Amino acid sequence: MESEKSGTARAGVRVEWVVVPSTIGPLLLAATDRGLVSVVFHADERVRERALERLAGALGGELVRSASGLLAGPLRQLEAYFDGRLRSFDVKLDWSLVTGFNRQVLRELAEGVPYGTVVGYGELARRVGQPAAAQAVGAAMGSNPLPVVVPCHRVVESDGGLGGFGGGLETKRKLLALEGVLPEPLF
């Protein structure tokens, strides 16, 4: 996965966005010239409006509805992922919406937890040099602006429980089933 070095939010940035269907419901995708900056689950009209307000506030830029240009690559790769044809994302990422420890944890997750595997919160904390920070890792997962592409669904409890998930546990189950970690639901 290609990662962009990032700074902080910058004035005047153009943010392209689109809502697309997926097997886990509508997803809002947003990108800047630096790369994919946001993926939002369950992007019905109410969720979409709140997410766009947050993006405008955080990035301070112009929001443009578009399914081409900056979003073409991420859209192709997400479609391939949900079709079972892609196991590793290779899109530029704009890390502007996450900083410090959370960014460190999310980068480790993106680069070190491959398709079809899971990692515990404590193990991920150990990997970033903070073995006592399992709860902070959970908070980092909750702040992940790029779910699916930065696979927070692959982080589970040490006892094998699913743990929490910003997109809801049913969404987490579906993503783990897609990757072969869990069986497909019977109905």
Short mmCIF file of C-alpha atoms in Angstrom, two decimals:
data_model
loop_
_atom_site.label_atom_id
_atom_site.label_comp_id
_atom_site.label_asym_id
_atom_site.label_seq_id
_atom_site.Cartn_x
_atom_site.Cartn_y
_atom_site.Cartn_z
CA MET A 1 0.00 0.00 0.00
CA GLU A 2 1.36 3.34 -0.98
CA SER A 3 1.29 5.90 1.80
CA GLU A 4 1.64 9.63 1.41
CA LYS A 5 3.61 11.65 3.88
CA SER A 6 1.24 14.10 5.37
CA GLY A 7 1.13 17.29 7.24
CA THR A 8 -1.87 18.92 8.70
CA ALA A 9 -5.06 20.07 7.08
CA ARG A 10 -4.48 22.81 4.54
CA ALA A 11 -6.65 25.68 3.37
CA GLY A 12 -8.01 25.59 -0.14
CA VAL A 13 -7.74 21.86 -0.64
CA ARG A 14 -10.15 20.28 -3.13
CA VAL A 15 -11.95 17.25 -1.71
CA GLU A 16 -13.67 14.98 -4.22
CA TRP A 17 -16.35 12.69 -2.80
CA VAL A 18 -18.87 10.11 -3.93
CA VAL A 19 -21.23 7.59 -2.36
CA VAL A 20 -21.03 4.07 -3.81
CA PRO A 21 -22.92 0.86 -3.08
CA SER A 22 -21.09 -2.10 -1.55
CA THR A 23 -21.94 -5.46 -0.03
CA ILE A 24 -21.83 -3.78 3.40
CA GLY A 25 -24.00 -0.83 2.44
CA PRO A 26 -23.32 2.58 0.91
CA LEU A 27 -19.83 3.96 1.41
CA LEU A 28 -18.81 7.60 1.18
CA LEU A 29 -15.32 7.97 -0.26
CA ALA A 30 -13.38 11.23 -0.26
CA ALA A 31 -9.97 12.07 -1.69
CA THR A 32 -7.60 15.02 -1.93
CA ASP A 33 -4.66 15.48 -4.25
CA ARG A 34 -2.62 13.59 -1.62
CA GLY A 35 -4.83 10.49 -1.79
CA LEU A 36 -7.85 8.81 -0.28
CA VAL A 37 -8.67 10.71 2.92
CA SER A 38 -11.95 9.22 4.16
CA VAL A 39 -14.20 6.17 3.93
CA VAL A 40 -17.52 6.37 5.78
CA PHE A 41 -19.84 3.41 6.42
CA HIS A 42 -23.63 3.42 6.06
CA ALA A 43 -23.57 6.66 4.07
CA ASP A 44 -27.26 7.38 3.85
CA GLU A 45 -28.23 11.05 3.43
CA ARG A 46 -28.02 11.91 7.16
CA VAL A 47 -24.63 10.20 7.65
CA ARG A 48 -23.31 11.68 4.40
CA GLU A 49 -24.23 15.24 5.37
CA ARG A 50 -22.57 14.95 8.79
CA ALA A 51 -19.45 13.36 7.28
CA LEU A 52 -19.15 16.08 4.64
CA GLU A 53 -19.51 18.79 7.29
CA ARG A 54 -16.73 17.17 9.34
CA LEU A 55 -14.49 16.88 6.26
CA ALA A 56 -15.06 20.52 5.30
CA GLY A 57 -14.25 21.61 8.84
CA ALA A 58 -11.17 19.42 9.19
CA LEU A 59 -9.70 20.03 5.74
CA GLY A 60 -10.96 23.56 5.15
CA GLY A 61 -11.45 22.97 1.47
CA GLU A 62 -13.95 22.80 -1.34
CA LEU A 63 -16.11 19.65 -1.46
CA VAL A 64 -16.83 18.42 -5.00
CA ARG A 65 -19.07 15.47 -5.80
CA SER A 66 -17.18 13.37 -8.36
CA ALA A 67 -16.60 9.71 -9.19
CA SER A 68 -13.62 10.35 -11.43
CA GLY A 69 -10.23 11.90 -11.12
CA LEU A 70 -8.96 11.49 -7.58
CA LEU A 71 -11.39 8.66 -6.75
CA ALA A 72 -10.98 6.49 -9.87
CA GLY A 73 -8.26 4.25 -8.41
CA PRO A 74 -9.81 3.80 -4.96
CA LEU A 75 -13.20 3.02 -6.55
CA ARG A 76 -11.71 0.32 -8.80
CA GLN A 77 -9.80 -1.24 -5.92
CA LEU A 78 -12.75 -1.23 -3.51
CA GLU A 79 -14.95 -2.86 -6.16
CA ALA A 80 -12.29 -5.53 -6.71
CA TYR A 81 -11.97 -6.07 -2.95
CA PHE A 82 -15.71 -6.59 -2.48
CA ASP A 83 -15.75 -8.91 -5.52
CA GLY A 84 -13.01 -11.03 -3.88
CA ARG A 85 -10.42 -10.13 -6.54
CA LEU A 86 -8.19 -7.84 -4.44
CA ARG A 87 -6.31 -8.73 -1.28
CA SER A 88 -4.06 -5.71 -0.85
CA PHE A 89 -4.88 -2.07 -1.52
CA ASP A 90 -2.35 0.00 -3.43
CA VAL A 91 -3.78 3.50 -3.32
CA LYS A 92 -2.26 6.74 -2.13
CA LEU A 93 -3.52 7.70 1.32
CA ASP A 94 -3.90 11.18 2.75
CA TRP A 95 -3.25 10.82 6.49
CA SER A 96 -4.29 14.44 7.28
CA LEU A 97 -7.18 13.39 9.53
CA VAL A 98 -5.10 11.35 11.99
CA THR A 99 -1.99 12.22 14.00
CA GLY A 100 0.44 10.95 16.62
CA PHE A 101 -0.06 7.55 18.22
CA ASN A 102 -3.25 6.90 16.24
CA ARG A 103 -1.42 7.44 12.94
CA GLN A 104 1.41 5.17 14.06
CA VAL A 105 -1.02 2.39 14.96
CA LEU A 106 -3.05 2.76 11.75
CA ARG A 107 0.07 2.70 9.58
CA GLU A 108 1.23 -0.49 11.31
CA LEU A 109 -2.21 -1.99 10.77
CA ALA A 110 -2.21 -1.03 7.07
CA GLU A 111 1.26 -2.39 6.44
CA GLY A 112 1.50 -5.29 8.87
CA VAL A 113 -1.86 -7.10 9.04
CA PRO A 114 -2.56 -8.72 5.67
CA TYR A 115 -5.83 -9.89 4.14
CA GLY A 116 -7.32 -12.95 5.83
CA THR A 117 -5.52 -12.44 9.16
CA VAL A 118 -6.39 -10.80 12.45
CA VAL A 119 -4.38 -9.20 15.23
CA GLY A 120 -5.23 -8.47 18.85
CA TYR A 121 -5.37 -4.98 20.29
CA GLY A 122 -2.51 -5.83 22.67
CA GLU A 123 -0.37 -7.31 19.90
CA LEU A 124 -0.83 -4.20 17.78
CA ALA A 125 0.16 -2.08 20.80
CA ARG A 126 3.29 -4.19 21.22
CA ARG A 127 4.17 -3.79 17.54
CA VAL A 128 4.23 0.00 17.87
CA GLY A 129 6.37 -0.14 21.01
CA GLN A 130 3.58 0.55 23.54
CA PRO A 131 2.72 -2.88 25.02
CA ALA A 132 0.46 -1.42 27.73
CA ALA A 133 -1.61 0.62 25.26
CA ALA A 134 -4.22 -1.91 24.12
CA GLN A 135 -7.08 0.44 25.04
CA ALA A 136 -5.40 3.29 23.18
CA VAL A 137 -5.17 1.00 20.15
CA GLY A 138 -8.93 0.54 20.45
CA ALA A 139 -9.35 4.30 20.41
CA ALA A 140 -7.11 4.50 17.33
CA MET A 141 -9.34 1.97 15.58
CA GLY A 142 -12.36 4.10 16.45
CA SER A 143 -10.71 7.17 14.92
CA ASN A 144 -9.71 5.42 11.68
CA PRO A 145 -10.77 7.70 8.82
CA LEU A 146 -10.02 5.00 6.23
CA PRO A 147 -11.80 1.79 7.28
CA VAL A 148 -11.67 -1.20 4.93
CA VAL A 149 -8.57 0.23 3.18
CA VAL A 150 -6.82 0.57 6.56
CA PRO A 151 -8.36 -2.66 7.88
CA CYS A 152 -9.48 -1.97 11.45
CA HIS A 153 -11.96 -4.84 11.00
CA ARG A 154 -8.94 -7.16 11.36
CA VAL A 155 -8.32 -6.12 14.99
CA VAL A 156 -9.94 -8.42 17.54
CA GLU A 157 -9.89 -9.10 21.28
CA SER A 158 -7.22 -11.39 22.72
CA ASP A 159 -9.87 -13.96 23.69
CA GLY A 160 -11.06 -14.17 20.09
CA GLY A 161 -14.05 -11.84 20.52
CA LEU A 162 -14.76 -9.40 17.74
CA GLY A 163 -14.34 -6.30 19.90
CA GLY A 164 -15.95 -3.08 18.77
CA PHE A 165 -16.28 -1.59 15.32
CA GLY A 166 -17.33 1.83 14.10
CA GLY A 167 -19.30 0.32 11.23
CA GLY A 168 -21.16 -2.05 13.56
CA LEU A 169 -20.41 -5.67 14.44
CA GLU A 170 -22.48 -7.05 11.56
CA THR A 171 -20.33 -5.07 9.11
CA LYS A 172 -17.18 -6.36 10.83
CA ARG A 173 -18.48 -9.94 10.56
CA LYS A 174 -19.21 -9.48 6.85
CA LEU A 175 -15.74 -8.09 6.15
CA LEU A 176 -14.05 -10.91 8.07
CA ALA A 177 -16.24 -13.46 6.25
CA LEU A 178 -15.30 -11.90 2.91
CA GLU A 179 -11.64 -12.42 3.84
CA GLY A 180 -12.24 -16.01 4.98
CA VAL A 181 -11.58 -15.36 8.66
CA LEU A 182 -15.19 -16.12 9.66
CA PRO A 183 -17.73 -18.37 7.94
CA GLU A 184 -20.34 -16.73 5.74
CA PRO A 185 -23.63 -16.16 7.62
CA LEU A 186 -26.22 -18.86 6.96
CA PHE A 187 -28.94 -16.27 6.34
#
